[in-house]
Structure formats: structure tokens, C-alpha cells
PDB file of C-alpha atoms in Angstrom:
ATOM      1  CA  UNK Y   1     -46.141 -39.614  56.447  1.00 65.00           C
ATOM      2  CA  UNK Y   2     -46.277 -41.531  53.201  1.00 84.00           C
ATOM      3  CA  UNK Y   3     -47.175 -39.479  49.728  1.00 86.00           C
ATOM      4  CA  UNK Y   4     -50.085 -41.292  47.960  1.00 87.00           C
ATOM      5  CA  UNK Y   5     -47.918 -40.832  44.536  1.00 87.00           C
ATOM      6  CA  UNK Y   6     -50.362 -43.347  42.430  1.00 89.00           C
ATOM      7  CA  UNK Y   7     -53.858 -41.935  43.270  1.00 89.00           C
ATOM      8  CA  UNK Y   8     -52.236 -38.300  42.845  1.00 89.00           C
ATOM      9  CA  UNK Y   9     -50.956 -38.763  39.637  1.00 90.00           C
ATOM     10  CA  UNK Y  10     -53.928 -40.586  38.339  1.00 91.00           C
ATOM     11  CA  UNK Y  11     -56.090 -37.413  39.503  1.00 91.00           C
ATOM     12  CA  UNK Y  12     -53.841 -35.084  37.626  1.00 92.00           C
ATOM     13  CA  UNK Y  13     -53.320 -37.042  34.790  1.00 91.00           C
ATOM     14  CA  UNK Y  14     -57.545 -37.010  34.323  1.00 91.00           C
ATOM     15  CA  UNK Y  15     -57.732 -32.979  34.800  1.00 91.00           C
ATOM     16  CA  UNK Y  16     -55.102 -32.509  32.174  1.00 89.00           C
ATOM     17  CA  UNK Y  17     -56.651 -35.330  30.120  1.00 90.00           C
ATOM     18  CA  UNK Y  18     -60.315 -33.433  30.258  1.00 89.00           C
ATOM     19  CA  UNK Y  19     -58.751 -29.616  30.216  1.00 86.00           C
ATOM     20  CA  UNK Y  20     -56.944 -30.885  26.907  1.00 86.00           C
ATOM     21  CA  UNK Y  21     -59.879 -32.546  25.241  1.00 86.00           C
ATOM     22  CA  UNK Y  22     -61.873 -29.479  26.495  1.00 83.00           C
ATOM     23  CA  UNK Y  23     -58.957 -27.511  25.161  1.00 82.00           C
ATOM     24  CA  UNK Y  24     -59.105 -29.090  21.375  1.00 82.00           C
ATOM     25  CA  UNK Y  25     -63.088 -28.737  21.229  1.00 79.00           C
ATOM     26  CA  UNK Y  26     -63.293 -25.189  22.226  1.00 76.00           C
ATOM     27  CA  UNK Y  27     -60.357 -24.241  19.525  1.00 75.00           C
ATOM     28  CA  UNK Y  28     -61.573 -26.381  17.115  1.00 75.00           C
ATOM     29  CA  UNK Y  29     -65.626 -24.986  17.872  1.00 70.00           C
ATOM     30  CA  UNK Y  30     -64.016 -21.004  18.086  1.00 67.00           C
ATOM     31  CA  UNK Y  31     -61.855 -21.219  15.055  1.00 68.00           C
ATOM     32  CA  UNK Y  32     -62.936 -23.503  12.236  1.00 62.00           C
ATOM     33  CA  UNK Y  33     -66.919 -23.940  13.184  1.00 45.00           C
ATOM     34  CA  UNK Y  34     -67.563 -20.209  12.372  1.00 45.00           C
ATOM     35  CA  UNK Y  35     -66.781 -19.734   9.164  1.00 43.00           C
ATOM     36  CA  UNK Y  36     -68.066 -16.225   8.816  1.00 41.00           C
ATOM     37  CA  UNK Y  37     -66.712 -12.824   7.670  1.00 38.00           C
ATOM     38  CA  UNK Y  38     -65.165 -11.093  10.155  1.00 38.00           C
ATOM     39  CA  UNK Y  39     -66.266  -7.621   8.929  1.00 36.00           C
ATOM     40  CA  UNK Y  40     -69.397  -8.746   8.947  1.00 36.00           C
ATOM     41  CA  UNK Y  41     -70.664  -9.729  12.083  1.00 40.00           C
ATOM     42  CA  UNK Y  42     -74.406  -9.110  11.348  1.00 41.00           C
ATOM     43  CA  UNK Y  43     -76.926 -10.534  14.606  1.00 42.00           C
ATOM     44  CA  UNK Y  44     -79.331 -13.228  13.261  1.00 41.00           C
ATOM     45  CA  UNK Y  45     -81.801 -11.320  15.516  1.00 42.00           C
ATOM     46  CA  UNK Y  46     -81.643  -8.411  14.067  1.00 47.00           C
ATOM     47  CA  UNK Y  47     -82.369  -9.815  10.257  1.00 60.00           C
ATOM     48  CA  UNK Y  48     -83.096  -8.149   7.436  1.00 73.00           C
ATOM     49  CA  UNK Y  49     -83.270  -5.075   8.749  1.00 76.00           C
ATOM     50  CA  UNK Y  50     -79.326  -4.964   9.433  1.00 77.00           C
ATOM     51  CA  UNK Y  51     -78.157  -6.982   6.154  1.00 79.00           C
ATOM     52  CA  UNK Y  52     -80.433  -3.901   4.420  1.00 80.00           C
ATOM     53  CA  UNK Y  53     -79.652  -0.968   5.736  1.00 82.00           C
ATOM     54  CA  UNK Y  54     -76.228  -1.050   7.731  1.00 80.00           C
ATOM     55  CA  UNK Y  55     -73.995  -0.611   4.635  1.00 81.00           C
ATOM     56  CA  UNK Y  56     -71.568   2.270   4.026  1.00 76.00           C
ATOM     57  CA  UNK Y  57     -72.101   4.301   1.066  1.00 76.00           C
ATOM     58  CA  UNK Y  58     -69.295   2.142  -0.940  1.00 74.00           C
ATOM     59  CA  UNK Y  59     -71.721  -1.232  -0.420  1.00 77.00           C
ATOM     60  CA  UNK Y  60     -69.745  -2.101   2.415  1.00 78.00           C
ATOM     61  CA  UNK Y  61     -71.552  -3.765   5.430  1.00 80.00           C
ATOM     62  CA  UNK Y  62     -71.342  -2.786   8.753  1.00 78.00           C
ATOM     63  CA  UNK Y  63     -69.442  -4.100  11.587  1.00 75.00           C
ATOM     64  CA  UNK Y  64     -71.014  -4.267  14.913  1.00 70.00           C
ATOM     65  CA  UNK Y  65     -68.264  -1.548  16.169  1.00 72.00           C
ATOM     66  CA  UNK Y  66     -68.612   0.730  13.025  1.00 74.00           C
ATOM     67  CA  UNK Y  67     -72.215   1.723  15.217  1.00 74.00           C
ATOM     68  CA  UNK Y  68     -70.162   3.795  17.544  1.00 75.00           C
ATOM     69  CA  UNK Y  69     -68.863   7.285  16.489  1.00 77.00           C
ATOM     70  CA  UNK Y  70     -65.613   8.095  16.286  1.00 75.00           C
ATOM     71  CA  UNK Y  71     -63.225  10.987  17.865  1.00 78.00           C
ATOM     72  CA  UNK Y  72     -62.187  13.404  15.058  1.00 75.00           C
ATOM     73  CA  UNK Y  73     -58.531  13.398  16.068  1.00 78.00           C
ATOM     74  CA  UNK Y  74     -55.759  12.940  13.564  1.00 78.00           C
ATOM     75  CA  UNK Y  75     -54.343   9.722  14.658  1.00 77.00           C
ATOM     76  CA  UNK Y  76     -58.094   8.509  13.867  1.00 72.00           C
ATOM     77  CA  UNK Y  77     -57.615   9.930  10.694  1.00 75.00           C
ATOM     78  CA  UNK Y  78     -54.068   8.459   9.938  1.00 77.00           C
ATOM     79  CA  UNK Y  79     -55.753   4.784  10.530  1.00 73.00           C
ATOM     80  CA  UNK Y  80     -58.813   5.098   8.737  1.00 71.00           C
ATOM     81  CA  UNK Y  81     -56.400   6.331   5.333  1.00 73.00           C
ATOM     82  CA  UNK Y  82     -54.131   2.986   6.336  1.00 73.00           C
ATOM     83  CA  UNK Y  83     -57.153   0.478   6.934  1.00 69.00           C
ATOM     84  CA  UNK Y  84     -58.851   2.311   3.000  1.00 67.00           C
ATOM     85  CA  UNK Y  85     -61.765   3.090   5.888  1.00 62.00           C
ATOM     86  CA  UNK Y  86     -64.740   5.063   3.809  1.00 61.00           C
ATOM     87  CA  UNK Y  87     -64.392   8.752   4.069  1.00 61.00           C
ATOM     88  CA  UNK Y  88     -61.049   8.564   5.744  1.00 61.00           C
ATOM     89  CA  UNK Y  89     -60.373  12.411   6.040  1.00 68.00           C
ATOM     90  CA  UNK Y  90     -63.806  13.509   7.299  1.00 76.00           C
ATOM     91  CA  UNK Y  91     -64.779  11.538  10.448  1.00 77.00           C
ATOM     92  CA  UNK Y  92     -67.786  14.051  11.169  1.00 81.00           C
ATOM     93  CA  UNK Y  93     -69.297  12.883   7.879  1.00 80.00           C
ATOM     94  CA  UNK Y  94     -69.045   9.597   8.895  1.00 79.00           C
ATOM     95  CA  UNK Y  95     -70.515  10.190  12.277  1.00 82.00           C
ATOM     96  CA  UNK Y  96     -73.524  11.320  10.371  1.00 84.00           C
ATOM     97  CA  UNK Y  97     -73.352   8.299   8.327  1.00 81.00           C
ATOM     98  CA  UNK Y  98     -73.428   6.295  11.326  1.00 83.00           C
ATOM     99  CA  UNK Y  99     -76.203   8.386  13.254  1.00 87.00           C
ATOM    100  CA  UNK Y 100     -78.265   8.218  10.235  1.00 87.00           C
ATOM    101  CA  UNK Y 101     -77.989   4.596   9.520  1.00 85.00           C
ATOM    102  CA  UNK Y 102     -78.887   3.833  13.704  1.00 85.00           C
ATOM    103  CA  UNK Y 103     -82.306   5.601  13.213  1.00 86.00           C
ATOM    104  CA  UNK Y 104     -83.311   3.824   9.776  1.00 85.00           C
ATOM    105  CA  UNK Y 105     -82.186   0.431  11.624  1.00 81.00           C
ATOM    106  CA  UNK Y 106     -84.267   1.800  14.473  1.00 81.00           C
ATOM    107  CA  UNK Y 107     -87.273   2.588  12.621  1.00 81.00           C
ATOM    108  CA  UNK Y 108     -86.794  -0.808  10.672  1.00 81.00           C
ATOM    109  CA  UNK Y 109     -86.973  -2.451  14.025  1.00 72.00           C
ATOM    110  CA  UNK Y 110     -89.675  -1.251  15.116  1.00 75.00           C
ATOM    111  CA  UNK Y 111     -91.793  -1.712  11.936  1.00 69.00           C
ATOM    112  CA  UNK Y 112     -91.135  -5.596  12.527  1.00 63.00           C
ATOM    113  CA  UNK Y 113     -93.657  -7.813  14.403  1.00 66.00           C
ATOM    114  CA  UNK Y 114     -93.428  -8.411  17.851  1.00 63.00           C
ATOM    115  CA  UNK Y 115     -92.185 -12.104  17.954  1.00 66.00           C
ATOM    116  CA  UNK Y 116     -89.259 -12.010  16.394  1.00 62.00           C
ATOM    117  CA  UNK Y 117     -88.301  -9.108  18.175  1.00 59.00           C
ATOM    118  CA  UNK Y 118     -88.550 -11.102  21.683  1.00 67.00           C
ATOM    119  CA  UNK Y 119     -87.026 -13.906  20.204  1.00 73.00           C
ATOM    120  CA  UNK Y 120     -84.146 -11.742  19.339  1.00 69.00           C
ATOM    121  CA  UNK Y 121     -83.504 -10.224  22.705  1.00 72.00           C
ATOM    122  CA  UNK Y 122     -84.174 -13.359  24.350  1.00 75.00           C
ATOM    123  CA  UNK Y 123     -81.333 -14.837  22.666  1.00 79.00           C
ATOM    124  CA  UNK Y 124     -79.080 -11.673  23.007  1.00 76.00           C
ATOM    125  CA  UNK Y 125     -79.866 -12.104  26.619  1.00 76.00           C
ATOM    126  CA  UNK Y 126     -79.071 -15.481  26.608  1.00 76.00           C
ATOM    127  CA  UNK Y 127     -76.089 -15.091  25.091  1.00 75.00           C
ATOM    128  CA  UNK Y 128     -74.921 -12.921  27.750  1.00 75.00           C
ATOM    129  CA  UNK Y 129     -75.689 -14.382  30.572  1.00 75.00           C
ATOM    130  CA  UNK Y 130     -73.988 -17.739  28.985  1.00 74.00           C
ATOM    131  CA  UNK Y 131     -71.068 -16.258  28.647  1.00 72.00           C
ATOM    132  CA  UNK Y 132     -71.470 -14.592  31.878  1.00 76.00           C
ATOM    133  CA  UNK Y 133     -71.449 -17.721  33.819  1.00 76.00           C
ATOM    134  CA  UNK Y 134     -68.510 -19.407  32.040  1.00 74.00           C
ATOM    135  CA  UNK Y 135     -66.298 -16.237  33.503  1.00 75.00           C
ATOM    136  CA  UNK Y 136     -68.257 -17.035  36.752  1.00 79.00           C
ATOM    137  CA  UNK Y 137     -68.265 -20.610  37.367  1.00 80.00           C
ATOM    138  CA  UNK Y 138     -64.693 -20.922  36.070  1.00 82.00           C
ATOM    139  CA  UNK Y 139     -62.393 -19.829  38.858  1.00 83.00           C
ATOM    140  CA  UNK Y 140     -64.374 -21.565  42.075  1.00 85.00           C
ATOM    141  CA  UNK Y 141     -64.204 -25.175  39.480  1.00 88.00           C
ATOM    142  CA  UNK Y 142     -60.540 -24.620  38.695  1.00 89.00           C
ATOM    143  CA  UNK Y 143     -60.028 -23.939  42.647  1.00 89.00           C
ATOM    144  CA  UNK Y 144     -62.128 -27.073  43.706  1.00 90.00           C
ATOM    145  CA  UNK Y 145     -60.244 -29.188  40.507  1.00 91.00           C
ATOM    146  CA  UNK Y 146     -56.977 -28.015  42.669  1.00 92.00           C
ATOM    147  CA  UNK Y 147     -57.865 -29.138  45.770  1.00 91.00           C
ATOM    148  CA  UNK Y 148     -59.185 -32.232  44.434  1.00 90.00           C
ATOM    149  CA  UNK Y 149     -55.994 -33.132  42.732  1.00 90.00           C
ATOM    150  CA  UNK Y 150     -54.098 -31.998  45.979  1.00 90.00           C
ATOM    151  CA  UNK Y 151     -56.351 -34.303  48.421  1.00 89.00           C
ATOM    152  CA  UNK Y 152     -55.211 -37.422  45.927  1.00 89.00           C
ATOM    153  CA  UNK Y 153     -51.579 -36.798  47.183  1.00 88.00           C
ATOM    154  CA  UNK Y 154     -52.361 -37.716  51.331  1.00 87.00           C
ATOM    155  CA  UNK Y 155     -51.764 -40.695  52.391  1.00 84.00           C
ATOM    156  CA  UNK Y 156     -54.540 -43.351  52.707  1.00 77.00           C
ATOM    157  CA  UNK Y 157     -56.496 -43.514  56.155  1.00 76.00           C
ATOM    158  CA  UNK Y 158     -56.228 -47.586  55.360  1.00 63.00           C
TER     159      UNK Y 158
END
């Protein structure tokens, strides 16, 4: 049983050829492409409505995690007085804040017209489901790139 060393090679040396170009455009797309604030990471959908209202009382702008409440424990407190976080020492405070700022962005929401608020959840949910399918389709490709690249090493029928 002879190894077919050439074709088997040549099939691995294209899958690391495309995983590396693949590789360089999806770092290069995910880190320089985006220039954005990180703290800021306001939806397009959601407008004017969210570059308006969701601001802490310093000016500040929300992030999309600052919308969840927080636990008043002390080791919460100990990193909100190390990050400068607003109101570091009263957490229910900002809790109500937060609460407070949900139902004006609620009631902003719903004072907008009804196309643009489609269009926005029709792109939120097709930005889901796109990067549902990448997790998806990923494994049974890389499996079927495997066996591909295995099946180059048998020998020829020929």
C-alpha cells in the first residue's frame, strides 16, 4: 500500500492556504474595520432614541450591558470605585437609574414609526441567526475539510 504523499500534501497545503487568508480577513475585518468606541456600543436600529436618552447622569453613554441591574454586593462596589463607575457606592441608585432610563427608551420606541422599527428587528434578527449559523455550519465543514485532506493521502485506484 503506497501513500499518495503529492496529492495529500497539495490538499493540505490549500486548507491551510484558505484557513490563513480566511484567518487575515476576519482579524483584519474584527479589529481594524470597526473603529468604534467600545463603551459605546449604541444599535443603529435603535437610533436616536438610544444616543438621547441612554446616558448616565455624568453625560456618559450607555453600554449595551450597563441595561442590566446590578447585585448590591460589596465586591460590586469595590469595582465600580476601581473602574470611576457613576455612583460607585450606591448600586440601588443606579438600578433606578437604569430602570428609569429602560422605560424612557421604551416609550421613545414606541413613539417611532413603524418601519424603522421592523427594519431594526429584522436586522437584529438577522444578525443572530448569521452568527448562529457560522457556530453551526463550522464544525460538520471543518470535519468534511478533514476527511477530504485525509482521502488525498490513499493511494490512487490507477
Amino acid at each position: 500500500m503506497r501513500v499518495n504523499w503529492r496529492r495529500g500534501l497539495f490538499r493540505s497545503f490549500l486548507v491551510v492556504a484558505v484557513a490563513s487568508v480566511g484567518y487575515a480577513g476576519f482579524h483584519e475585518y474584527a479589529t481594524k474595520s470597526l473603529n468604534f468606541d467600545s463603551r459605546i456600543a449604541s444599535n443603529r436600529a435603535e437610533g436616536d432614541c438610544w444616543t438621547r436618552i441612554a446616558k448616565w447622569p455624568d453625560g456618559q453613554p450607555f453600554n449595551v450591558f450597563d441595561l442590566f441591574e446590578e447585585a448590591n454586593t460589596p465586591s460590586n462596589i469595590e469595582l465600580n470605585q476601581k473602574r470611576g463607575a457613576w455612583s460607585a457606592d450606591s448600586i440601588p441608585d443606579r438600578n433606578q437609574w437604569v430602570a428609569s432610563t429602560k422605560q424612557k427608551l421604551i416609550a421613545c420606541e414606541s413613539g417611532r414609526p413603524v418601519v424603522p422599527q421592523v427594519t431594526g428587528q429584522v436586522t437584529n434578527v438577522w444578525l443572530s441567526l448569521r452568527n448562529s449559523l457560522v457556530g453551526l455550519l463550522l464544525p460538520p465543514l471543518a470535519l468534511l475539510t478533514i476527511g477530504w485532506i485525509v482521502r488525498g493521502f490513499r493511494p490512487s485506484k490507477t
